[in-house]
CSV table of C-alpha atoms in Angstrom, one decimal:
chain,number,residue,atom,x,y,z
A,1,MET,CA,0.3,-0.5,-0.1
A,2,SER,CA,1.0,3.7,-0.9
A,3,LYS,CA,2.6,5.2,1.4
A,4,TYR,CA,-0.2,8.4,0.9
A,5,PRO,CA,-2.7,7.6,-0.6
A,6,VAL,CA,-4.1,10.8,-2.7
A,7,LEU,CA,-1.3,8.2,-4.8
A,8,THR,CA,-3.8,5.8,-5.3
A,9,LEU,CA,-6.3,8.1,-7.0
A,10,PRO,CA,-7.3,7.6,-10.3
A,11,PRO,CA,-5.9,10.2,-12.7
A,12,GLU,CA,-8.9,11.6,-13.9
A,13,ILE,CA,-9.8,12.0,-9.6
A,14,VAL,CA,-6.9,14.2,-9.4
A,15,SER,CA,-7.0,16.0,-12.1
A,16,GLU,CA,-10.6,17.2,-10.9
A,17,ILE,CA,-8.7,18.1,-8.1
A,18,PHE,CA,-6.0,20.3,-9.7
A,19,THR,CA,-8.4,22.2,-11.5
A,20,HIS,CA,-10.4,23.2,-8.1
A,21,LEU,CA,-7.2,24.8,-7.0
A,22,LEU,CA,-7.2,27.7,-10.1
A,23,PRO,CA,-9.6,30.2,-9.5
A,24,VAL,CA,-13.1,29.8,-11.8
A,25,TYR,CA,-12.2,29.9,-15.8
A,26,PRO,CA,-12.1,32.9,-16.6
A,27,LEU,CA,-10.1,34.0,-13.7
A,28,ARG,CA,-6.8,33.8,-14.6
A,29,PRO,CA,-4.4,32.5,-12.6
A,30,PRO,CA,-0.9,33.9,-11.3
A,31,THR,CA,1.8,33.1,-12.5
A,32,SER,CA,4.7,31.6,-10.2
A,33,VAL,CA,3.2,31.9,-7.0
A,34,LEU,CA,0.9,29.2,-5.2
A,35,ARG,CA,-1.8,28.8,-6.6
A,36,SER,CA,0.4,28.8,-9.9
A,37,PRO,CA,-0.1,25.6,-12.0
A,38,THR,CA,3.2,25.1,-12.5
A,39,ILE,CA,3.4,23.6,-9.1
A,40,LEU,CA,1.7,20.8,-9.1
A,41,SER,CA,4.3,19.8,-12.3
A,42,HIS,CA,7.5,19.9,-9.5
A,43,ILE,CA,5.8,17.3,-7.6
A,44,CYS,CA,6.1,14.0,-8.3
A,45,SER,CA,6.8,12.6,-12.0
A,46,ARG,CA,2.9,11.9,-11.7
A,47,TRP,CA,1.4,14.4,-10.1
A,48,ARG,CA,3.8,16.0,-13.1
A,49,GLU,CA,2.0,13.4,-16.0
A,50,ILE,CA,-1.2,14.6,-14.5
A,51,ALA,CA,-0.7,18.2,-14.2
A,52,LEU,CA,0.3,18.4,-18.0
A,53,THR,CA,-2.2,16.1,-19.0
A,54,THR,CA,-5.2,18.4,-17.7
A,55,LEU,CA,-5.6,20.4,-20.4
A,56,ALA,CA,-8.3,22.6,-18.4
A,57,LEU,CA,-4.9,23.9,-15.8
A,58,TRP,CA,-3.5,25.8,-18.4
A,59,ARG,CA,-6.4,28.3,-20.4
A,60,ALA,CA,-6.4,31.1,-18.5
A,61,ILE,CA,-2.9,33.6,-18.0
A,62,SER,CA,-2.7,36.4,-17.3
A,63,ILE,CA,1.4,38.2,-17.8
A,64,GLU,CA,1.4,41.9,-16.4
A,65,LEU,CA,5.1,43.3,-17.6
A,66,ILE,CA,5.9,45.3,-14.7
A,67,PRO,CA,9.7,47.8,-15.0
A,68,ASP,CA,11.1,48.6,-11.4
A,69,ASP,CA,10.7,51.5,-9.7
A,70,GLU,CA,14.1,53.0,-10.4
A,71,CYS,CA,14.3,53.0,-14.4
A,72,LEU,CA,11.2,51.5,-16.0
A,73,ARG,CA,13.5,49.1,-17.2
A,74,PRO,CA,12.1,45.2,-16.4
A,75,GLN,CA,15.2,43.3,-14.8
A,76,PRO,CA,17.8,40.9,-16.3
A,77,GLY,CA,16.0,37.3,-17.8
A,78,TYR,CA,12.6,38.8,-16.5
A,79,LEU,CA,10.6,39.5,-19.8
A,80,GLU,CA,12.5,36.1,-21.1
A,81,SER,CA,10.6,34.5,-18.2
A,82,LEU,CA,7.1,35.3,-18.4
A,83,LEU,CA,7.9,35.5,-22.6
A,84,HIS,CA,8.9,31.1,-21.8
A,85,ILE,CA,6.6,31.3,-18.9
A,86,LEU,CA,3.8,32.5,-21.7
A,87,GLU,CA,4.7,30.2,-24.8
A,88,THR,CA,4.7,27.2,-22.8
A,89,TRP,CA,1.4,27.1,-20.9
A,90,LEU,CA,-0.4,28.1,-24.4
A,91,ALA,CA,1.5,24.8,-25.5
A,92,ARG,CA,-0.3,23.3,-21.9
A,93,SER,CA,-3.8,23.8,-23.3
A,94,GLN,CA,-3.8,23.1,-26.6
A,95,SER,CA,-7.7,23.0,-28.0
A,96,CYS,CA,-9.1,24.6,-25.4
A,97,ALA,CA,-10.4,28.1,-25.9
A,98,LEU,CA,-8.2,30.7,-23.4
A,99,SER,CA,-8.6,33.3,-21.3
A,100,ILE,CA,-5.3,35.9,-21.6
A,101,ALA,CA,-4.2,39.0,-20.0
A,102,LEU,CA,-1.3,41.1,-21.0
A,103,VAL,CA,-0.9,44.3,-19.6
A,104,ASP,CA,1.8,46.3,-20.5
A,105,TRP,CA,4.1,48.8,-18.8
A,106,VAL,CA,6.8,48.5,-21.0
A,107,TYR,CA,8.0,49.5,-24.3
A,108,VAL,CA,6.4,48.2,-27.4
A,109,SER,CA,10.0,46.1,-28.5
A,110,VAL,CA,9.3,44.4,-25.5
A,111,THR,CA,6.3,43.4,-25.9
A,112,ALA,CA,5.8,43.4,-29.5
A,113,PRO,CA,7.0,39.2,-28.4
A,114,PHE,CA,4.4,38.4,-26.2
A,115,VAL,CA,1.5,39.9,-28.6
A,116,ARG,CA,2.7,37.8,-31.0
A,117,ALA,CA,2.7,34.4,-29.4
A,118,ILE,CA,-1.1,35.8,-28.0
A,119,ILE,CA,-2.4,36.6,-31.5
A,120,ALA,CA,-0.9,33.3,-32.5
A,121,ARG,CA,-3.2,31.5,-30.6
A,122,CYS,CA,-6.3,34.2,-31.6
A,123,ASN,CA,-8.3,31.6,-32.8
A,124,LYS,CA,-8.6,29.3,-29.7
A,125,TRP,CA,-9.9,33.6,-27.7
A,126,GLU,CA,-12.3,33.8,-25.3
A,127,HIS,CA,-12.0,36.4,-23.0
A,128,VAL,CA,-9.3,38.6,-22.9
A,129,ASP,CA,-7.9,41.8,-21.3
A,130,LEU,CA,-5.6,43.6,-23.6
A,131,HIS,CA,-2.9,47.0,-21.9
A,132,VAL,CA,-1.7,48.3,-25.1
A,133,THR,CA,0.3,50.8,-27.0
A,134,PRO,CA,-0.9,52.0,-30.3
A,135,ASP,CA,1.6,50.7,-31.6
A,136,LEU,CA,0.1,47.4,-30.9
A,137,VAL,CA,-3.5,47.6,-32.1
A,138,PRO,CA,-2.8,47.1,-35.3
A,139,LEU,CA,-2.0,43.8,-35.1
A,140,PHE,CA,-5.5,42.2,-33.1
A,141,ASN,CA,-7.0,41.2,-35.9
A,142,GLY,CA,-7.3,37.8,-36.7
A,143,ASP,CA,-9.9,35.7,-37.3
A,144,MET,CA,-11.7,35.0,-33.4
A,145,PRO,CA,-14.8,32.7,-33.9
A,146,LEU,CA,-14.8,31.7,-30.5
A,147,LEU,CA,-13.9,36.1,-28.5
A,148,ARG,CA,-17.1,36.0,-26.1
A,149,SER,CA,-16.3,39.2,-24.3
A,150,LEU,CA,-13.6,41.7,-24.6
A,151,ARG,CA,-11.0,44.9,-22.2
A,152,PHE,CA,-9.7,46.8,-24.2
A,153,THR,CA,-7.0,50.0,-22.6
A,154,LEU,CA,-5.4,51.9,-24.8
A,155,GLN,CA,-2.4,53.4,-22.7
A,156,GLU,CA,-2.4,57.1,-24.6
A,157,ALA,CA,-4.7,58.3,-28.5
A,158,TYR,CA,-4.1,56.9,-31.2
A,159,PRO,CA,-1.8,59.0,-33.7
A,160,ASP,CA,-4.0,60.1,-36.1
A,161,HIS,CA,-6.9,60.0,-33.9
A,162,ARG,CA,-8.9,57.5,-35.7
A,163,THR,CA,-7.2,53.5,-34.9
A,164,PRO,CA,-7.5,50.5,-37.5
A,165,SER,CA,-10.7,48.0,-37.1
A,166,ILE,CA,-9.6,45.6,-35.4
A,167,PHE,CA,-11.8,43.0,-33.4
A,168,GLN,CA,-13.6,42.8,-36.9
A,169,HIS,CA,-13.1,38.6,-37.1
A,170,ALA,CA,-15.4,37.8,-33.5
A,171,PRO,CA,-18.5,36.9,-34.3
A,172,LEU,CA,-19.9,36.2,-30.9
A,173,LEU,CA,-17.8,39.1,-29.7
A,174,CYS,CA,-20.7,40.8,-27.2
A,175,ALA,CA,-18.9,41.9,-24.1
A,176,ALA,CA,-16.5,45.1,-23.8
A,177,THR,CA,-14.8,47.3,-21.2
A,178,SER,CA,-12.7,49.8,-22.1
A,179,PHE,CA,-10.2,52.2,-20.7
A,180,THR,CA,-9.9,54.9,-23.1
A,181,SER,CA,-11.2,58.6,-22.6
A,182,PHE,CA,-11.6,58.3,-26.9
A,183,PRO,CA,-13.8,55.0,-27.0
A,184,SER,CA,-14.7,56.2,-30.3
A,185,GLU,CA,-11.4,56.4,-32.0
A,186,LEU,CA,-11.4,52.6,-31.5
A,187,VAL,CA,-13.2,51.5,-34.0
A,188,LEU,CA,-15.1,47.9,-33.0
A,189,PRO,CA,-17.4,46.1,-34.5
A,190,TRP,CA,-19.6,47.5,-32.4
A,191,ALA,CA,-23.1,46.3,-33.6
A,192,GLN,CA,-23.2,43.7,-32.1
A,193,PHE,CA,-22.0,44.7,-28.8
A,194,THR,CA,-25.6,43.7,-25.3
A,195,ARG,CA,-22.5,44.6,-23.1
A,196,LEU,CA,-21.3,47.6,-22.5
A,197,SER,CA,-19.0,49.5,-19.6
A,198,LEU,CA,-16.7,52.5,-20.7
A,199,GLU,CA,-13.9,53.8,-17.9
A,200,CYS,CA,-12.5,57.6,-18.0
A,201,VAL,CA,-14.5,57.8,-20.6
A,202,ARG,CA,-15.3,61.1,-21.7
A,203,GLN,CA,-19.1,62.8,-22.4
A,204,ASP,CA,-18.7,64.5,-25.8
A,205,SER,CA,-17.2,60.8,-27.1
A,206,CYS,CA,-20.3,58.9,-25.9
A,207,SER,CA,-23.1,59.7,-27.7
A,208,GLN,CA,-22.6,58.8,-30.9
A,209,LEU,CA,-21.0,55.6,-30.1
A,210,LEU,CA,-24.4,54.5,-28.3
A,211,ARG,CA,-26.2,54.8,-31.6
A,212,GLN,CA,-23.6,52.6,-33.1
A,213,MET,CA,-24.9,49.2,-30.5
A,214,PRO,CA,-28.6,48.8,-31.1
A,215,ASN,CA,-29.1,45.8,-29.5
A,216,LEU,CA,-27.7,47.7,-26.3
A,217,VAL,CA,-29.0,45.6,-23.1
A,218,HIS,CA,-26.6,46.9,-20.3
A,219,CYS,CA,-24.7,50.0,-20.1
A,220,ARG,CA,-22.0,51.0,-17.8
A,221,LEU,CA,-20.4,55.5,-17.9
A,222,GLN,CA,-18.4,56.4,-16.7
A,223,PHE,CA,-16.7,60.0,-17.8
A,224,VAL,CA,-13.7,61.3,-16.6
A,225,GLY,CA,-13.4,63.6,-13.6
A,226,SER,CA,-16.5,62.0,-12.3
A,227,SER,CA,-17.5,59.9,-9.3
A,228,CYS,CA,-20.5,58.7,-10.6
A,229,VAL,CA,-21.6,55.7,-12.2
A,230,LEU,CA,-24.1,55.3,-14.9
A,231,SER,CA,-25.9,52.0,-15.3
A,232,PRO,CA,-29.1,52.5,-17.0
């Protein structure tokens, strides 16, 4: 008899237990602390095999490109390690629909590899949270047949005050949250949205935008410089 009774459990039971370690999907687990699924693959060879074949463990990931406070540049090796984690998780998720967050606080030159990595899987996106600079916006227009919800933060106004058309090939996309003062600059498939939340938005940019959403059911607006939130 095994010294550790847990090792006698059938693999499918262990796999189910593993999934309960994580936040409820589409919430995303951290990548490098105790609640990361990676730790399960470092306990023993049997658990590693089960973890690597439990695809649902790897379908949600949050990547934050945070520089250090002193010089606004990431520590040596930090970005390389983070990119390896991202690529590893994406590979392990295989055919699963994905929940991905990419928060960019650094430079376009170092962010681009992360964007390319997730764009390569955009046909598997189901829920995405993107915090990017205008330079990267044109990349987000592949085929996204599974995409249902979007959180999109544009760090600054687009240079010509109008972004390219993005997320146009996402027929299931019906919910969006945007953090930008000028959401009307975003050329999104507004007509298909049923849920919308706009944060830090200017009042004068809303009226024309809302006219483009005949199917809207739930709407939340928070205006720049105001603590008032409108939720009709």
